[in-house]
């Protein structure tokens, strides 16, 4: 297959998978609640609906208000180009690209918060403050995870960090890899404003973290944000599924389907998590994140001791 | 020496002349003595214009003995000295009196309108604010994100911490008390039923009891039983709904969705009796409008028996989850002293180890001589308020089964609607019933023609909104929705 078509296909699959994954969460939660639940492709219908609407703008807003939604789609797409999918290599790859990966999301966060502050609402300022506080705690966890993976794979490129961890690395460093998977899962929940860190379904502005920052976005802008958050969640699920899948068949289609299925499984776990535990108090979130950081740090100690 | 007039029953009626008219100072001395020394609490305090002069009336109740005392004094020069600083529990009553009749409580510390800011001559209009560079103000409402009633909440925050919360209501003020004046009309009962939609039976029972006390109608045992059954079903439905809503607020999905459905099932039982899910039209002056025959009693019993394990299962799941308990415990604490000082009532009082229940303290109808179980919790937090609800649901299931069993024995008796709405002239009557939030109190004063001159409603929400605002002090602003839901107070019951 032509390399161009191959990547075009991969990106299309990624976007479709993202929308599907949101539906999977809804269905899993509906199952636990004894309900039928919204259609699997509801997010897609929502985006189409939002795209047909007008944008309502507050008089205080400037161009920054638009930057947040656009970046929320752009950043996950660029970040996706830096990770492998199935047996297909990353489109962009260089030594140390994981730092770019991390700070792409920091850039997105900056513009999301800035566009929230741009509206001049007291709610959105509150959400912005919460988001920044938690991100300060999330960033070191991700760094530590990437450092551990760098140590295992002897490389600084995401391509290899999340490349095939063969059976040997799971047999050798299974504990450390489990720690990494666990930490990444916690980060996935926190970064994507899922329960127990945030409640994507709540209507209570005072309790929101991420949702409150996008309250003033409407129409196509909200559609972009909805799409962006779906992409971001699936990107994290893919990272985890790369670690969980210890081998590749090197058959293009098979690997693609396998990766997609494992990521669906990860996302289903998110749904189960959301169904079984209640939301944390906002003050308790930092304890959980700090705890996760300590666990991840423990992983570093283990991996460095092994090599001594 | 002149003293307040004691009454021993609920409801009761008495000629106005039998209630002594005290001097202002003696009146307040008696009130303060009764509240501070003799464990009385203020059930109602209002102004009434009798023979072109303003009078202030008070109804005090002693929860331990069931004694009710009534007193009044004539207002001179359209003003009196405010007693709010001596008696915190009357702070809102004094503001209400000023708003409704223009009688000035001198030196009231916070004389702000209670319900209708734009129609009142009140001097104090600003929100309480905290000064400081790091303090920020958050305004929520009156239009909210969920489908709920309108109310404005003004927080003074230091970061995530709440320093002060002021609640401003009145957006649903529709003048119910005024609409009930004059000759008793058939539509008055409809107005009362809509006073607070989720406490339809509690309010309509209260209204009917007053009318019966004034006209001397005695309702039959069966009708009293049906009233009690409707009231307890209302309690179960609301408590189940509330626990579901609490669960939704902490994003605990399972209990939220199951309780939402099961609340509907209980409401459907009420609909089987009255034809309306909220019990509207169920109660009328002189009894109940709809009978429960043997077959219906049997059906209700079986359906309740089938629902009980489902409801308790869904609630048990909620109370067994550590992540849920972590959210509920030590959130929004109301210590017992505050209940005493501010006169909080009903469920809020029970959660702070203070038994305030009209059914046991001032028994009426079918609750007379009934050994009623009650639930009390000590901690006064969101958890305690949820736990009291859970216990009450269990108690109510048992109670309704007992009531239905008793009803089966007399199922053959036909209910008779007695109608006699000609009220005696210059009479006073007072009645209470225990809604699911707490005690509801209605007062009627008739004029020399036998028309209703003054109708006063006190919903438990009138007392308890203050509890919510105090519970938030030093709390986390993100816990407000949860805390609010644990009180689940009525906006329209307050706004009247």
Short mmCIF file of N, CA and C in Angstrom, two decimals, chain A residues 230-303:
data_model
loop_
_atom_site.label_atom_id
_atom_site.label_comp_id
_atom_site.label_asym_id
_atom_site.label_seq_id
_atom_site.Cartn_x
_atom_site.Cartn_y
_atom_site.Cartn_z
N UNK A 230 -12.56 13.59 22.69
CA UNK A 230 -12.64 12.18 22.29
C UNK A 230 -11.29 11.70 21.76
N UNK A 231 -10.64 12.55 20.95
CA UNK A 231 -9.32 12.18 20.39
C UNK A 231 -8.29 11.99 21.50
N UNK A 232 -8.33 12.90 22.46
CA UNK A 232 -7.34 12.87 23.52
C UNK A 232 -7.48 11.59 24.34
N UNK A 233 -8.72 11.23 24.66
CA UNK A 233 -8.95 10.02 25.45
C UNK A 233 -8.43 8.80 24.71
N UNK A 234 -8.74 8.71 23.43
CA UNK A 234 -8.32 7.54 22.66
C UNK A 234 -6.81 7.50 22.49
N UNK A 235 -6.19 8.67 22.38
CA UNK A 235 -4.73 8.71 22.28
C UNK A 235 -4.10 8.07 23.52
N UNK A 236 -4.61 8.45 24.69
CA UNK A 236 -4.09 7.87 25.93
C UNK A 236 -4.37 6.36 25.98
N UNK A 237 -5.58 5.99 25.54
CA UNK A 237 -5.92 4.57 25.54
C UNK A 237 -4.99 3.79 24.62
N UNK A 238 -4.60 4.41 23.49
CA UNK A 238 -3.69 3.74 22.56
C UNK A 238 -2.31 3.56 23.18
N UNK A 239 -1.84 4.61 23.90
CA UNK A 239 -0.53 4.50 24.56
C UNK A 239 -0.53 3.30 25.50
N UNK A 240 -1.60 3.18 26.30
CA UNK A 240 -1.67 2.07 27.25
C UNK A 240 -1.77 0.74 26.51
N UNK A 241 -2.55 0.73 25.42
CA UNK A 241 -2.72 -0.54 24.71
C UNK A 241 -1.41 -1.00 24.07
N UNK A 242 -0.53 -0.04 23.72
CA UNK A 242 0.78 -0.42 23.19
C UNK A 242 1.59 -1.18 24.22
N UNK A 243 1.46 -0.75 25.48
CA UNK A 243 2.20 -1.43 26.53
C UNK A 243 1.59 -2.79 26.83
N UNK A 244 0.28 -2.88 26.69
CA UNK A 244 -0.38 -4.13 27.04
C UNK A 244 -0.23 -5.20 25.97
N UNK A 245 -0.02 -4.77 24.72
CA UNK A 245 0.10 -5.73 23.62
C UNK A 245 1.57 -6.08 23.42
N UNK A 246 2.00 -7.24 23.85
CA UNK A 246 3.43 -7.52 23.83
C UNK A 246 3.96 -8.01 22.49
N UNK A 247 3.11 -8.26 21.51
CA UNK A 247 3.71 -8.69 20.24
C UNK A 247 2.94 -8.17 19.03
N UNK A 248 3.63 -8.18 17.93
CA UNK A 248 3.04 -7.76 16.67
C UNK A 248 3.06 -8.92 15.71
N UNK A 249 2.03 -9.03 14.87
CA UNK A 249 2.01 -10.10 13.87
C UNK A 249 2.66 -9.65 12.58
N UNK A 250 2.87 -8.30 12.47
CA UNK A 250 3.41 -7.70 11.25
C UNK A 250 2.47 -7.84 10.06
N UNK A 251 1.25 -8.25 10.32
CA UNK A 251 0.23 -8.18 9.27
C UNK A 251 -0.52 -6.88 9.52
N UNK A 252 -0.47 -5.95 8.58
CA UNK A 252 -0.99 -4.60 8.75
C UNK A 252 -2.39 -4.58 9.34
N UNK A 253 -3.32 -5.28 8.71
CA UNK A 253 -4.72 -5.22 9.14
C UNK A 253 -4.93 -5.80 10.53
N UNK A 254 -4.28 -6.94 10.74
CA UNK A 254 -4.46 -7.64 12.01
C UNK A 254 -3.98 -6.79 13.18
N UNK A 255 -2.80 -6.17 13.01
CA UNK A 255 -2.25 -5.33 14.07
C UNK A 255 -3.14 -4.13 14.34
N UNK A 256 -3.68 -3.57 13.26
CA UNK A 256 -4.55 -2.41 13.39
C UNK A 256 -5.77 -2.77 14.24
N UNK A 257 -6.39 -3.90 13.88
CA UNK A 257 -7.59 -4.33 14.59
C UNK A 257 -7.27 -4.68 16.04
N UNK A 258 -6.12 -5.37 16.24
CA UNK A 258 -5.73 -5.74 17.61
C UNK A 258 -5.55 -4.51 18.48
N UNK A 259 -4.80 -3.53 17.97
CA UNK A 259 -4.56 -2.30 18.72
C UNK A 259 -5.87 -1.61 19.06
N UNK A 260 -6.74 -1.53 18.04
CA UNK A 260 -8.02 -0.86 18.25
C UNK A 260 -8.82 -1.58 19.33
N UNK A 261 -8.80 -2.91 19.29
CA UNK A 261 -9.60 -3.66 20.27
C UNK A 261 -9.05 -3.49 21.68
N UNK A 262 -7.71 -3.54 21.80
CA UNK A 262 -7.15 -3.37 23.14
C UNK A 262 -7.49 -1.98 23.67
N UNK A 263 -7.43 -0.97 22.80
CA UNK A 263 -7.75 0.38 23.28
C UNK A 263 -9.22 0.48 23.69
N UNK A 264 -10.07 -0.26 22.98
CA UNK A 264 -11.48 -0.30 23.39
C UNK A 264 -11.62 -0.93 24.76
N UNK A 265 -10.83 -1.95 25.00
CA UNK A 265 -10.84 -2.60 26.32
C UNK A 265 -10.43 -1.63 27.40
N UNK A 266 -9.36 -0.85 27.13
CA UNK A 266 -8.89 0.15 28.10
C UNK A 266 -10.01 1.14 28.40
N UNK A 267 -10.67 1.58 27.33
CA UNK A 267 -11.74 2.56 27.49
C UNK A 267 -12.92 1.96 28.25
N UNK A 268 -13.17 0.67 28.01
CA UNK A 268 -14.24 0.00 28.76
C UNK A 268 -13.91 0.00 30.25
N UNK A 269 -12.59 -0.16 30.56
CA UNK A 269 -12.17 -0.10 31.97
C UNK A 269 -12.49 1.27 32.56
N UNK A 270 -12.31 2.32 31.76
CA UNK A 270 -12.66 3.67 32.22
C UNK A 270 -14.13 3.71 32.59
N UNK A 271 -14.96 3.12 31.73
CA UNK A 271 -16.40 3.08 31.99
C UNK A 271 -16.72 2.33 33.27
N UNK A 272 -16.02 1.21 33.50
CA UNK A 272 -16.25 0.42 34.71
C UNK A 272 -15.86 1.23 35.94
N UNK A 273 -14.70 1.88 35.85
CA UNK A 273 -14.23 2.75 36.93
C UNK A 273 -15.28 3.79 37.28
N UNK A 274 -15.81 4.43 36.24
CA UNK A 274 -16.77 5.50 36.46
C UNK A 274 -18.06 4.97 37.08
N UNK A 275 -18.37 3.72 36.81
CA UNK A 275 -19.62 3.18 37.33
C UNK A 275 -19.49 2.74 38.78
N UNK A 276 -18.27 2.37 39.17
CA UNK A 276 -18.12 1.76 40.49
C UNK A 276 -17.69 2.73 41.57
N UNK A 277 -17.04 3.83 41.19
CA UNK A 277 -16.61 4.74 42.25
C UNK A 277 -17.21 6.12 42.08
N UNK A 278 -17.41 6.77 43.22
CA UNK A 278 -17.95 8.13 43.21
C UNK A 278 -16.82 9.11 42.97
N UNK A 279 -17.20 10.33 42.70
CA UNK A 279 -16.22 11.40 42.50
C UNK A 279 -15.49 11.72 43.78
N UNK A 280 -14.21 12.10 43.63
CA UNK A 280 -13.43 12.51 44.80
C UNK A 280 -13.79 13.94 45.16
N UNK A 281 -13.54 14.27 46.43
CA UNK A 281 -13.58 15.68 46.78
C UNK A 281 -12.46 16.39 46.02
N UNK A 282 -12.67 17.63 45.67
CA UNK A 282 -11.63 18.35 44.93
C UNK A 282 -10.32 18.37 45.73
N UNK A 283 -10.43 18.52 47.06
CA UNK A 283 -9.21 18.57 47.87
C UNK A 283 -8.49 17.23 47.92
N UNK A 284 -9.23 16.14 47.66
CA UNK A 284 -8.61 14.82 47.74
C UNK A 284 -7.87 14.46 46.45
N UNK A 285 -8.18 15.16 45.36
CA UNK A 285 -7.58 14.82 44.07
C UNK A 285 -6.06 14.92 44.13
N UNK A 286 -5.59 16.00 44.78
CA UNK A 286 -4.14 16.19 44.80
C UNK A 286 -3.45 15.07 45.56
N UNK A 287 -4.11 14.52 46.58
CA UNK A 287 -3.51 13.40 47.31
C UNK A 287 -3.36 12.17 46.41
N UNK A 288 -4.41 11.91 45.63
CA UNK A 288 -4.36 10.74 44.74
C UNK A 288 -3.26 10.93 43.71
N UNK A 289 -3.18 12.15 43.14
CA UNK A 289 -2.16 12.39 42.11
C UNK A 289 -0.76 12.30 42.70
N UNK A 290 -0.59 12.85 43.89
CA UNK A 290 0.72 12.77 44.54
C UNK A 290 1.08 11.32 44.84
N UNK A 291 0.09 10.57 45.29
CA UNK A 291 0.30 9.15 45.57
C UNK A 291 0.75 8.41 44.33
N UNK A 292 0.08 8.71 43.21
CA UNK A 292 0.44 8.06 41.95
C UNK A 292 1.86 8.43 41.55
N UNK A 293 2.21 9.69 41.78
CA UNK A 293 3.57 10.13 41.46
C UNK A 293 4.60 9.34 42.27
N UNK A 294 4.31 9.14 43.53
CA UNK A 294 5.23 8.38 44.40
C UNK A 294 5.36 6.95 43.89
N UNK A 295 4.25 6.37 43.50
CA UNK A 295 4.29 4.99 42.97
C UNK A 295 5.15 4.94 41.71
N UNK A 296 4.95 5.93 40.83
CA UNK A 296 5.74 5.97 39.59
C UNK A 296 7.22 6.14 39.91
N UNK A 297 7.49 6.98 40.91
CA UNK A 297 8.88 7.23 41.30
C UNK A 297 9.53 5.93 41.77
N UNK A 298 8.74 5.14 42.46
CA UNK A 298 9.19 3.84 42.94
C UNK A 298 9.62 2.98 41.75
N UNK A 299 8.87 3.11 40.66
CA UNK A 299 9.22 2.38 39.45
C UNK A 299 10.60 2.75 38.95
N UNK A 300 10.93 4.04 38.99
CA UNK A 300 12.26 4.50 38.55
C UNK A 300 13.34 3.86 39.41
N UNK A 301 13.10 3.86 40.72
CA UNK A 301 14.10 3.28 41.63
C UNK A 301 14.33 1.81 41.28
N UNK A 302 13.23 1.11 41.02
CA UNK A 302 13.35 -0.31 40.70
C UNK A 302 14.15 -0.53 39.41
N UNK A 303 13.84 0.29 38.41
CA UNK A 303 14.48 0.05 37.11
C UNK A 303 15.97 0.44 37.14
#
